[in-house]
Amino acid sequence: MLTHAKPIAAVTGALALAATLTACGGSSAASDAKTVTVYSADGLKGEAGDGWYDKVFADFEKKTGIKVEYVEGGSGEMVQRALREKSNTQADVIVTLPPFIQQADSKGLLQAYKPEGADQVGGGDKSGDGKWTSVVNNYFGFIHNKKELPAAPKSWEELLDAKYKNKLQYSTPGVAGDGTAVLIKAMHDFGGQEPAMEYLKKLQANNVGPSSSTSKLAPKVDKGELLVANGDVQMNYAQARSMPNLGIWFPAKGTGKPTTFALPYAAGLVDKAPHADNGRKLLDFMLSEQAQREVSAIGGGFPARKDVKPTDANAIELAKLLEGVEIFEPDWSDIDKNLKTYVDAWKSATGS
């Protein structure tokens, strides 16, 4: 059963605007009281308009008359954008992942609000002061091309094989959440910063190069341009609906057990949000029983609420994916404090 670990991790992709706000002063959202602006890490909105966000936002607008203005990008990029706009706030709600949700909080970007249903979210999946609450749970993972590479690799060490040269890519640590997660998992599996960086230095011989977007790696894997890339369970499981060659796997160290850690999408109300009341209503809606029941069936993720236990086909298959996988919990206070040091060490080791 998926009862382990606190929320853990980082996630995803590069800045890719799914809805464009005006560049100057007041945005269209700021001038219309019937809107709410969401800045979010990518992964929950479907490529074909069939993702969890697509359904939730449409249902929310139908119920309330409030239109969602949506801006999508990497976890770190969304926080940086909100930070740049701090003197002229544009976003009402920000959705990102650890350590970036903690980063948003530490930089004064969030205000306290405990959405309805937050009492059913585990203590480790929300902040004690109400600054953020997980809305979709998720786990870090890797993907492989099932057609060109029918059997997924089992270990980190296998990825050093010459057959992966220019056929392997992972997103950029410090920019993409899932790229940051590569560092976190490697440091856990290899037993510290130094051995992890030694390994990633070797892996660089096969790495195609930097990618600010994790979500853009999946199409390359599906087409066979890449054999292996990083990702996360929710995003890749949802992408597999239209990308049949994607397979999800979790690397192990040597002959050990495969490992992963949780990386939930955590949502917070932005400080000085132009439409704070609408933001509160949207947070309530995302944590409603209806929306939470659809997390697996539509979004390919795991409900944040403990009292919502889906039994749909996706939920069953997702549970099977994690069978036999050891789920660990990173030291998030350490990562929040030392992230720049770890990213700088990665840059030095890989020449990035």
mmCIF file of N, CA and C in Angstrom, residues 201-315:
data_model
loop_
_atom_site.group_PDB
_atom_site.id
_atom_site.type_symbol
_atom_site.label_atom_id
_atom_site.label_comp_id
_atom_site.label_asym_id
_atom_site.label_seq_id
_atom_site.Cartn_x
_atom_site.Cartn_y
_atom_site.Cartn_z
ATOM 1 N N LYS A 201 29.635 12.231 -13.090
ATOM 2 C CA LYS A 201 30.733 12.635 -13.985
ATOM 3 C C LYS A 201 30.941 11.573 -15.060
ATOM 4 N N LYS A 202 30.917 10.290 -14.657
ATOM 5 C CA LYS A 202 31.060 9.188 -15.616
ATOM 6 C C LYS A 202 29.863 9.128 -16.562
ATOM 7 N N LEU A 203 28.691 9.341 -16.016
ATOM 8 C CA LEU A 203 27.463 9.258 -16.816
ATOM 9 C C LEU A 203 27.407 10.332 -17.894
ATOM 10 N N GLN A 204 28.118 11.432 -17.659
ATOM 11 C CA GLN A 204 28.083 12.544 -18.599
ATOM 12 C C GLN A 204 28.562 12.137 -19.990
ATOM 13 N N ALA A 205 29.387 11.086 -20.075
ATOM 14 C CA ALA A 205 29.872 10.618 -21.378
ATOM 15 C C ALA A 205 28.727 10.136 -22.259
ATOM 16 N N ASN A 206 27.622 9.695 -21.655
ATOM 17 C CA ASN A 206 26.464 9.222 -22.422
ATOM 18 C C ASN A 206 25.342 10.238 -22.511
ATOM 19 N N ASN A 207 25.398 11.283 -21.687
ATOM 20 C CA ASN A 207 24.306 12.248 -21.589
ATOM 21 C C ASN A 207 24.239 13.170 -22.804
ATOM 22 N N VAL A 208 23.057 13.298 -23.387
ATOM 23 C CA VAL A 208 22.874 14.187 -24.541
ATOM 24 C C VAL A 208 23.178 15.628 -24.165
ATOM 25 N N GLY A 209 22.816 16.029 -22.961
ATOM 26 C CA GLY A 209 23.059 17.402 -22.541
ATOM 27 C C GLY A 209 21.907 17.947 -21.736
ATOM 28 N N PRO A 210 21.966 19.223 -21.359
ATOM 29 C CA PRO A 210 20.959 19.797 -20.473
ATOM 30 C C PRO A 210 19.575 19.897 -21.119
ATOM 31 N N SER A 211 18.561 19.829 -20.285
ATOM 32 C CA SER A 211 17.179 20.061 -20.729
ATOM 33 C C SER A 211 16.442 20.731 -19.585
ATOM 34 N N SER A 212 15.915 21.910 -19.828
ATOM 35 C CA SER A 212 15.193 22.613 -18.767
ATOM 36 C C SER A 212 13.811 22.016 -18.546
ATOM 37 N N SER A 213 13.341 21.200 -19.494
ATOM 38 C CA SER A 213 12.007 20.611 -19.402
ATOM 39 C C SER A 213 12.078 19.101 -19.326
ATOM 40 N N THR A 214 11.534 18.545 -18.244
ATOM 41 C CA THR A 214 11.462 17.088 -18.138
ATOM 42 C C THR A 214 10.382 16.530 -19.055
ATOM 43 N N SER A 215 9.264 17.236 -19.141
ATOM 44 C CA SER A 215 8.133 16.718 -19.921
ATOM 45 C C SER A 215 8.480 16.543 -21.393
ATOM 46 N N LYS A 216 9.452 17.313 -21.894
ATOM 47 C CA LYS A 216 9.823 17.228 -23.309
ATOM 48 C C LYS A 216 10.718 16.027 -23.616
ATOM 49 N N LEU A 217 11.183 15.349 -22.570
ATOM 50 C CA LEU A 217 12.031 14.177 -22.796
ATOM 51 C C LEU A 217 11.215 12.948 -23.177
ATOM 52 N N ALA A 218 9.989 12.854 -22.667
ATOM 53 C CA ALA A 218 9.158 11.671 -22.930
ATOM 54 C C ALA A 218 8.897 11.451 -24.421
ATOM 55 N N PRO A 219 8.540 12.481 -25.200
ATOM 56 C CA PRO A 219 8.344 12.250 -26.635
ATOM 57 C C PRO A 219 9.600 11.717 -27.326
ATOM 58 N N LYS A 220 10.772 12.156 -26.867
ATOM 59 C CA LYS A 220 12.020 11.676 -27.453
ATOM 60 C C LYS A 220 12.236 10.199 -27.138
ATOM 61 N N VAL A 221 11.860 9.810 -25.924
ATOM 62 C CA VAL A 221 11.978 8.398 -25.555
ATOM 63 C C VAL A 221 10.966 7.569 -26.338
ATOM 64 N N ASP A 222 9.760 8.061 -26.452
ATOM 65 C CA ASP A 222 8.714 7.328 -27.173
ATOM 66 C C ASP A 222 9.104 7.089 -28.635
ATOM 67 N N LYS A 223 9.752 8.073 -29.243
ATOM 68 C CA LYS A 223 10.158 7.955 -30.649
ATOM 69 C C LYS A 223 11.443 7.153 -30.829
ATOM 70 N N GLY A 224 12.152 6.882 -29.740
ATOM 71 C CA GLY A 224 13.400 6.139 -29.847
ATOM 72 C C GLY A 224 14.621 7.019 -30.028
ATOM 73 N N GLU A 225 14.432 8.345 -30.011
ATOM 74 C CA GLU A 225 15.588 9.243 -30.078
ATOM 75 C C GLU A 225 16.447 9.066 -28.828
ATOM 76 N N LEU A 226 15.797 8.785 -27.718
ATOM 77 C CA LEU A 226 16.462 8.443 -26.469
ATOM 78 C C LEU A 226 16.010 7.050 -26.049
ATOM 79 N N LEU A 227 16.880 6.330 -25.359
ATOM 80 C CA LEU A 227 16.484 5.050 -24.783
ATOM 81 C C LEU A 227 16.013 5.213 -23.349
ATOM 82 N N VAL A 228 16.614 6.197 -22.654
ATOM 83 C CA VAL A 228 16.349 6.388 -21.227
ATOM 84 C C VAL A 228 16.325 7.876 -20.902
ATOM 85 N N ALA A 229 15.434 8.273 -19.995
ATOM 86 C CA ALA A 229 15.390 9.648 -19.488
ATOM 87 C C ALA A 229 14.771 9.629 -18.100
ATOM 88 N N ASN A 230 14.897 10.749 -17.403
ATOM 89 C CA ASN A 230 14.246 10.856 -16.097
ATOM 90 C C ASN A 230 12.828 11.386 -16.259
ATOM 91 N N GLY A 231 12.048 11.282 -15.194
ATOM 92 C CA GLY A 231 10.673 11.768 -15.229
ATOM 93 C C GLY A 231 10.038 11.622 -13.870
ATOM 94 N N ASP A 232 8.737 11.407 -13.836
ATOM 95 C CA ASP A 232 8.046 11.081 -12.591
ATOM 96 C C ASP A 232 6.821 10.250 -12.937
ATOM 97 N N VAL A 233 6.351 9.485 -11.981
ATOM 98 C CA VAL A 233 5.326 8.483 -12.251
ATOM 99 C C VAL A 233 4.049 9.106 -12.813
ATOM 100 N N GLN A 234 3.548 10.142 -12.155
ATOM 101 C CA GLN A 234 2.277 10.724 -12.595
ATOM 102 C C GLN A 234 2.367 11.258 -14.022
ATOM 103 N N MET A 235 3.358 12.076 -14.290
ATOM 104 C CA MET A 235 3.481 12.694 -15.605
ATOM 105 C C MET A 235 3.690 11.636 -16.689
ATOM 106 N N ASN A 236 4.606 10.703 -16.457
ATOM 107 C CA ASN A 236 4.919 9.703 -17.479
ATOM 108 C C ASN A 236 3.773 8.709 -17.675
ATOM 109 N N TYR A 237 3.081 8.364 -16.602
ATOM 110 C CA TYR A 237 1.932 7.456 -16.722
ATOM 111 C C TYR A 237 0.845 8.114 -17.565
ATOM 112 N N ALA A 238 0.616 9.410 -17.320
ATOM 113 C CA ALA A 238 -0.382 10.133 -18.116
ATOM 114 C C ALA A 238 0.066 10.260 -19.572
ATOM 115 N N GLN A 239 1.357 10.533 -19.798
ATOM 116 C CA GLN A 239 1.876 10.672 -21.157
ATOM 117 C C GLN A 239 1.782 9.366 -21.938
ATOM 118 N N ALA A 240 1.881 8.242 -21.231
ATOM 119 C CA ALA A 240 1.882 6.937 -21.894
ATOM 120 C C ALA A 240 0.571 6.641 -22.613
ATOM 121 N N ARG A 241 -0.488 7.384 -22.281
ATOM 122 C CA ARG A 241 -1.755 7.202 -23.006
ATOM 123 C C ARG A 241 -1.579 7.500 -24.488
ATOM 124 N N SER A 242 -0.757 8.495 -24.778
ATOM 125 C CA SER A 242 -0.531 8.864 -26.176
ATOM 126 C C SER A 242 0.876 8.506 -26.653
ATOM 127 N N MET A 243 1.690 7.956 -25.763
ATOM 128 C CA MET A 243 3.061 7.564 -26.097
ATOM 129 C C MET A 243 3.250 6.112 -25.659
ATOM 130 N N PRO A 244 2.829 5.157 -26.474
ATOM 131 C CA PRO A 244 2.762 3.752 -26.052
ATOM 132 C C PRO A 244 4.099 3.075 -25.790
ATOM 133 N N ASN A 245 5.198 3.684 -26.204
ATOM 134 C CA ASN A 245 6.503 3.050 -26.008
ATOM 135 C C ASN A 245 7.161 3.398 -24.678
ATOM 136 N N LEU A 246 6.484 4.210 -23.847
ATOM 137 C CA LEU A 246 7.069 4.599 -22.565
ATOM 138 C C LEU A 246 6.897 3.508 -21.524
ATOM 139 N N GLY A 247 7.989 3.185 -20.827
ATOM 140 C CA GLY A 247 7.948 2.285 -19.679
ATOM 141 C C GLY A 247 8.578 2.969 -18.486
ATOM 142 N N ILE A 248 7.993 2.817 -17.307
ATOM 143 C CA ILE A 248 8.490 3.466 -16.087
ATOM 144 C C ILE A 248 9.335 2.474 -15.293
ATOM 145 N N TRP A 249 10.479 2.936 -14.785
ATOM 146 C CA TRP A 249 11.347 2.077 -13.977
ATOM 147 C C TRP A 249 12.095 2.907 -12.945
ATOM 148 N N PHE A 250 12.743 2.224 -11.996
ATOM 149 C CA PHE A 250 13.430 2.890 -10.882
ATOM 150 C C PHE A 250 14.817 2.278 -10.725
ATOM 151 N N PRO A 251 15.894 3.052 -10.899
ATOM 152 C CA PRO A 251 17.247 2.503 -10.792
ATOM 153 C C PRO A 251 17.597 2.056 -9.377
ATOM 154 N N ALA A 252 18.423 1.039 -9.310
ATOM 155 C CA ALA A 252 18.992 0.569 -8.049
ATOM 156 C C ALA A 252 20.494 0.822 -8.071
ATOM 157 N N LYS A 253 21.105 0.801 -6.915
ATOM 158 C CA LYS A 253 22.570 0.848 -6.824
ATOM 159 C C LYS A 253 23.074 -0.582 -6.851
ATOM 160 N N GLY A 254 23.813 -0.942 -7.893
ATOM 161 C CA GLY A 254 24.341 -2.287 -8.013
ATOM 162 C C GLY A 254 23.232 -3.325 -8.039
ATOM 163 N N THR A 255 23.338 -4.295 -7.156
ATOM 164 C CA THR A 255 22.326 -5.357 -7.096
ATOM 165 C C THR A 255 21.297 -5.106 -5.993
ATOM 166 N N GLY A 256 21.266 -3.884 -5.468
ATOM 167 C CA GLY A 256 20.325 -3.545 -4.403
ATOM 168 C C GLY A 256 18.904 -3.371 -4.919
ATOM 169 N N LYS A 257 18.018 -2.980 -4.011
ATOM 170 C CA LYS A 257 16.623 -2.765 -4.377
ATOM 171 C C LYS A 257 16.465 -1.435 -5.103
ATOM 172 N N PRO A 258 15.553 -1.358 -6.066
ATOM 173 C CA PRO A 258 15.257 -0.062 -6.683
ATOM 174 C C PRO A 258 14.664 0.883 -5.643
ATOM 175 N N THR A 259 14.932 2.163 -5.795
ATOM 176 C CA THR A 259 14.451 3.145 -4.824
ATOM 177 C C THR A 259 13.754 4.309 -5.514
ATOM 178 N N THR A 260 12.935 4.987 -4.756
ATOM 179 C CA THR A 260 12.332 6.230 -5.213
ATOM 180 C C THR A 260 11.914 7.039 -3.995
ATOM 181 N N PHE A 261 11.336 8.197 -4.223
ATOM 182 C CA PHE A 261 10.806 9.011 -3.136
ATOM 183 C C PHE A 261 9.627 9.816 -3.662
ATOM 184 N N ALA A 262 8.785 10.244 -2.750
ATOM 185 C CA ALA A 262 7.565 10.947 -3.140
ATOM 186 C C ALA A 262 7.877 12.356 -3.616
ATOM 187 N N LEU A 263 7.143 12.806 -4.613
ATOM 188 C CA LEU A 263 7.285 14.172 -5.090
ATOM 189 C C LEU A 263 5.918 14.747 -5.427
ATOM 190 N N PRO A 264 5.188 15.159 -4.410
ATOM 191 C CA PRO A 264 3.827 15.651 -4.610
ATOM 192 C C PRO A 264 3.781 17.059 -5.195
ATOM 193 N N TYR A 265 2.709 17.311 -5.896
ATOM 194 C CA TYR A 265 2.410 18.674 -6.325
ATOM 195 C C TYR A 265 1.793 19.381 -5.132
ATOM 196 N N ALA A 266 2.465 20.418 -4.643
ATOM 197 C CA ALA A 266 1.997 21.151 -3.467
ATOM 198 C C ALA A 266 1.538 22.546 -3.886
ATOM 199 N N ALA A 267 0.395 22.953 -3.366
ATOM 200 C CA ALA A 267 -0.217 24.224 -3.773
ATOM 201 C C ALA A 267 -0.264 25.207 -2.615
ATOM 202 N N GLY A 268 -0.021 26.466 -2.938
ATOM 203 C CA GLY A 268 -0.109 27.510 -1.925
ATOM 204 C C GLY A 268 -0.758 28.764 -2.487
ATOM 205 N N LEU A 269 -1.369 29.538 -1.611
ATOM 206 C CA LEU A 269 -1.979 30.818 -1.983
ATOM 207 C C LEU A 269 -0.878 31.881 -1.990
ATOM 208 N N VAL A 270 -0.751 32.588 -3.092
ATOM 209 C CA VAL A 270 0.330 33.567 -3.248
ATOM 210 C C VAL A 270 0.076 34.790 -2.370
ATOM 211 N N ASP A 271 1.125 35.261 -1.729
ATOM 212 C CA ASP A 271 1.039 36.468 -0.914
ATOM 213 C C ASP A 271 0.652 37.656 -1.793
ATOM 214 N N LYS A 272 -0.271 38.466 -1.314
ATOM 215 C CA LYS A 272 -0.788 39.625 -2.062
ATOM 216 C C LYS A 272 -1.407 39.206 -3.399
ATOM 217 N N ALA A 273 -2.006 38.025 -3.419
ATOM 218 C CA ALA A 273 -2.674 37.546 -4.630
ATOM 219 C C ALA A 273 -3.756 38.528 -5.059
ATOM 220 N N PRO A 274 -3.813 38.895 -6.357
ATOM 221 C CA PRO A 274 -4.828 39.854 -6.802
ATOM 222 C C PRO A 274 -6.255 39.332 -6.647
ATOM 223 N N HIS A 275 -6.429 38.020 -6.670
ATOM 224 C CA HIS A 275 -7.756 37.430 -6.490
ATOM 225 C C HIS A 275 -7.671 36.323 -5.455
ATOM 226 N N ALA A 276 -7.328 36.715 -4.238
ATOM 227 C CA ALA A 276 -7.093 35.751 -3.173
ATOM 228 C C ALA A 276 -8.335 34.908 -2.883
ATOM 229 N N ASP A 277 -9.517 35.517 -2.887
ATOM 230 C CA ASP A 277 -10.734 34.746 -2.602
ATOM 231 C C ASP A 277 -10.959 33.664 -3.654
ATOM 232 N N ASN A 278 -10.703 34.001 -4.914
ATOM 233 C CA ASN A 278 -10.838 33.000 -5.978
ATOM 234 C C ASN A 278 -9.785 31.902 -5.837
ATOM 235 N N GLY A 279 -8.601 32.315 -5.393
ATOM 236 C CA GLY A 279 -7.549 31.333 -5.158
ATOM 237 C C GLY A 279 -7.936 30.358 -4.057
ATOM 238 N N ARG A 280 -8.539 30.862 -2.995
ATOM 239 C CA ARG A 280 -8.990 29.990 -1.908
ATOM 240 C C ARG A 280 -10.047 29.005 -2.410
ATOM 241 N N LYS A 281 -10.968 29.505 -3.216
ATOM 242 C CA LYS A 281 -12.020 28.633 -3.754
ATOM 243 C C LYS A 281 -11.428 27.523 -4.631
ATOM 244 N N LEU A 282 -10.412 27.864 -5.425
ATOM 245 C CA LEU A 282 -9.794 26.855 -6.283
ATOM 246 C C LEU A 282 -9.048 25.816 -5.454
ATOM 247 N N LEU A 283 -8.326 26.251 -4.420
ATOM 248 C CA LEU A 283 -7.628 25.303 -3.553
ATOM 249 C C LEU A 283 -8.618 24.357 -2.878
ATOM 250 N N ASP A 284 -9.750 24.914 -2.409
ATOM 251 C CA ASP A 284 -10.801 24.062 -1.826
ATOM 252 C C ASP A 284 -11.276 23.028 -2.838
ATOM 253 N N PHE A 285 -11.459 23.468 -4.076
ATOM 254 C CA PHE A 285 -12.003 22.598 -5.118
ATOM 255 C C PHE A 285 -11.019 21.481 -5.472
ATOM 256 N N MET A 286 -9.719 21.819 -5.556
ATOM 257 C CA MET A 286 -8.722 20.809 -5.900
ATOM 258 C C MET A 286 -8.623 19.719 -4.840
ATOM 259 N N LEU A 287 -8.946 20.068 -3.592
ATOM 260 C CA LEU A 287 -8.894 19.087 -2.517
ATOM 261 C C LEU A 287 -10.254 18.470 -2.214
ATOM 262 N N SER A 288 -11.258 18.815 -3.009
ATOM 263 C CA SER A 288 -12.583 18.236 -2.799
ATOM 264 C C SER A 288 -12.543 16.735 -3.096
ATOM 265 N N GLU A 289 -13.474 15.993 -2.502
ATOM 266 C CA GLU A 289 -13.507 14.551 -2.731
ATOM 267 C C GLU A 289 -13.661 14.226 -4.216
ATOM 268 N N GLN A 290 -14.482 15.001 -4.911
ATOM 269 C CA GLN A 290 -14.699 14.762 -6.341
ATOM 270 C C GLN A 290 -13.389 14.862 -7.110
ATOM 271 N N ALA A 291 -12.667 15.968 -6.923
ATOM 272 C CA ALA A 291 -11.410 16.172 -7.652
ATOM 273 C C ALA A 291 -10.370 15.137 -7.257
ATOM 274 N N GLN A 292 -10.328 14.777 -5.986
ATOM 275 C CA GLN A 292 -9.346 13.807 -5.511
ATOM 276 C C GLN A 292 -9.619 12.401 -6.052
ATOM 277 N N ARG A 293 -10.890 12.068 -6.234
ATOM 278 C CA ARG A 293 -11.223 10.761 -6.801
ATOM 279 C C ARG A 293 -10.746 10.645 -8.253
ATOM 280 N N GLU A 294 -10.599 11.797 -8.916
ATOM 281 C CA GLU A 294 -10.216 11.804 -10.326
ATOM 282 C C GLU A 294 -8.703 11.858 -10.543
ATOM 283 N N VAL A 295 -7.934 11.987 -9.449
ATOM 284 C CA VAL A 295 -6.480 12.106 -9.571
ATOM 285 C C VAL A 295 -5.878 10.915 -10.299
ATOM 286 N N SER A 296 -6.288 9.703 -9.925
ATOM 287 C CA SER A 296 -5.742 8.517 -10.587
ATOM 288 C C SER A 296 -6.451 8.229 -11.897
ATOM 289 N N ALA A 297 -7.765 8.257 -11.889
ATOM 290 C CA ALA A 297 -8.537 7.883 -13.075
ATOM 291 C C ALA A 297 -8.241 8.791 -14.264
ATOM 292 N N ILE A 298 -8.053 10.084 -14.013
ATOM 293 C CA ILE A 298 -7.812 11.044 -15.088
ATOM 294 C C ILE A 298 -6.356 11.489 -15.140
ATOM 295 N N GLY A 299 -5.772 11.761 -13.981
ATOM 296 C CA GLY A 299 -4.439 12.350 -13.951
ATOM 297 C C GLY A 299 -3.290 11.371 -13.869
ATOM 298 N N GLY A 300 -3.573 10.100 -13.531
ATOM 299 C CA GLY A 300 -2.484 9.138 -13.413
ATOM 300 C C GLY A 300 -1.618 9.358 -12.198
ATOM 301 N N GLY A 301 -2.183 10.021 -11.173
ATOM 302 C CA GLY A 301 -1.425 10.287 -9.954
ATOM 303 C C GLY A 301 -2.072 9.636 -8.746
ATOM 304 N N PHE A 302 -1.631 10.070 -7.571
ATOM 305 C CA PHE A 302 -2.089 9.505 -6.313
ATOM 306 C C PHE A 302 -2.806 10.589 -5.505
ATOM 307 N N PRO A 303 -3.983 10.313 -4.956
ATOM 308 C CA PRO A 303 -4.708 11.328 -4.191
ATOM 309 C C PRO A 303 -3.882 11.846 -3.018
ATOM 310 N N ALA A 304 -4.039 13.129 -2.715
ATOM 311 C CA ALA A 304 -3.364 13.702 -1.551
ATOM 312 C C ALA A 304 -4.142 13.412 -0.272
ATOM 313 N N ARG A 305 -5.458 13.216 -0.405
ATOM 314 C CA ARG A 305 -6.300 12.964 0.765
ATOM 315 C C ARG A 305 -6.250 11.489 1.164
ATOM 316 N N LYS A 306 -6.038 11.240 2.449
ATOM 317 C CA LYS A 306 -5.943 9.873 2.956
ATOM 318 C C LYS A 306 -7.282 9.146 2.915
ATOM 319 N N ASP A 307 -8.390 9.911 2.976
ATOM 320 C CA ASP A 307 -9.706 9.269 3.018
ATOM 321 C C ASP A 307 -10.247 8.949 1.630
ATOM 322 N N VAL A 308 -9.503 9.307 0.580
ATOM 323 C CA VAL A 308 -9.909 8.985 -0.789
ATOM 324 C C VAL A 308 -9.051 7.808 -1.261
ATOM 325 N N LYS A 309 -9.680 6.672 -1.458
ATOM 326 C CA LYS A 309 -8.956 5.449 -1.819
ATOM 327 C C LYS A 309 -9.518 4.905 -3.127
ATOM 328 N N PRO A 310 -8.984 5.373 -4.259
ATOM 329 C CA PRO A 310 -9.527 4.983 -5.564
ATOM 330 C C PRO A 310 -9.297 3.514 -5.882
ATOM 331 N N THR A 311 -10.223 2.939 -6.616
ATOM 332 C CA THR A 311 -10.118 1.528 -7.024
ATOM 333 C C THR A 311 -10.190 1.382 -8.537
ATOM 334 N N ASP A 312 -10.018 2.476 -9.264
ATOM 335 C CA ASP A 312 -10.059 2.413 -10.728
ATOM 336 C C ASP A 312 -8.840 1.669 -11.257
ATOM 337 N N ALA A 313 -8.882 1.333 -12.536
ATOM 338 C CA ALA A 313 -7.810 0.542 -13.154
ATOM 339 C C ALA A 313 -6.454 1.231 -13.051
ATOM 340 N N ASN A 314 -6.428 2.554 -13.213
ATOM 341 C CA ASN A 314 -5.161 3.283 -13.103
ATOM 342 C C ASN A 314 -4.580 3.156 -11.701
ATOM 343 N N ALA A 315 -5.435 3.295 -10.689
ATOM 344 C CA ALA A 315 -4.966 3.223 -9.304
ATOM 345 C C ALA A 315 -4.335 1.864 -9.026
#
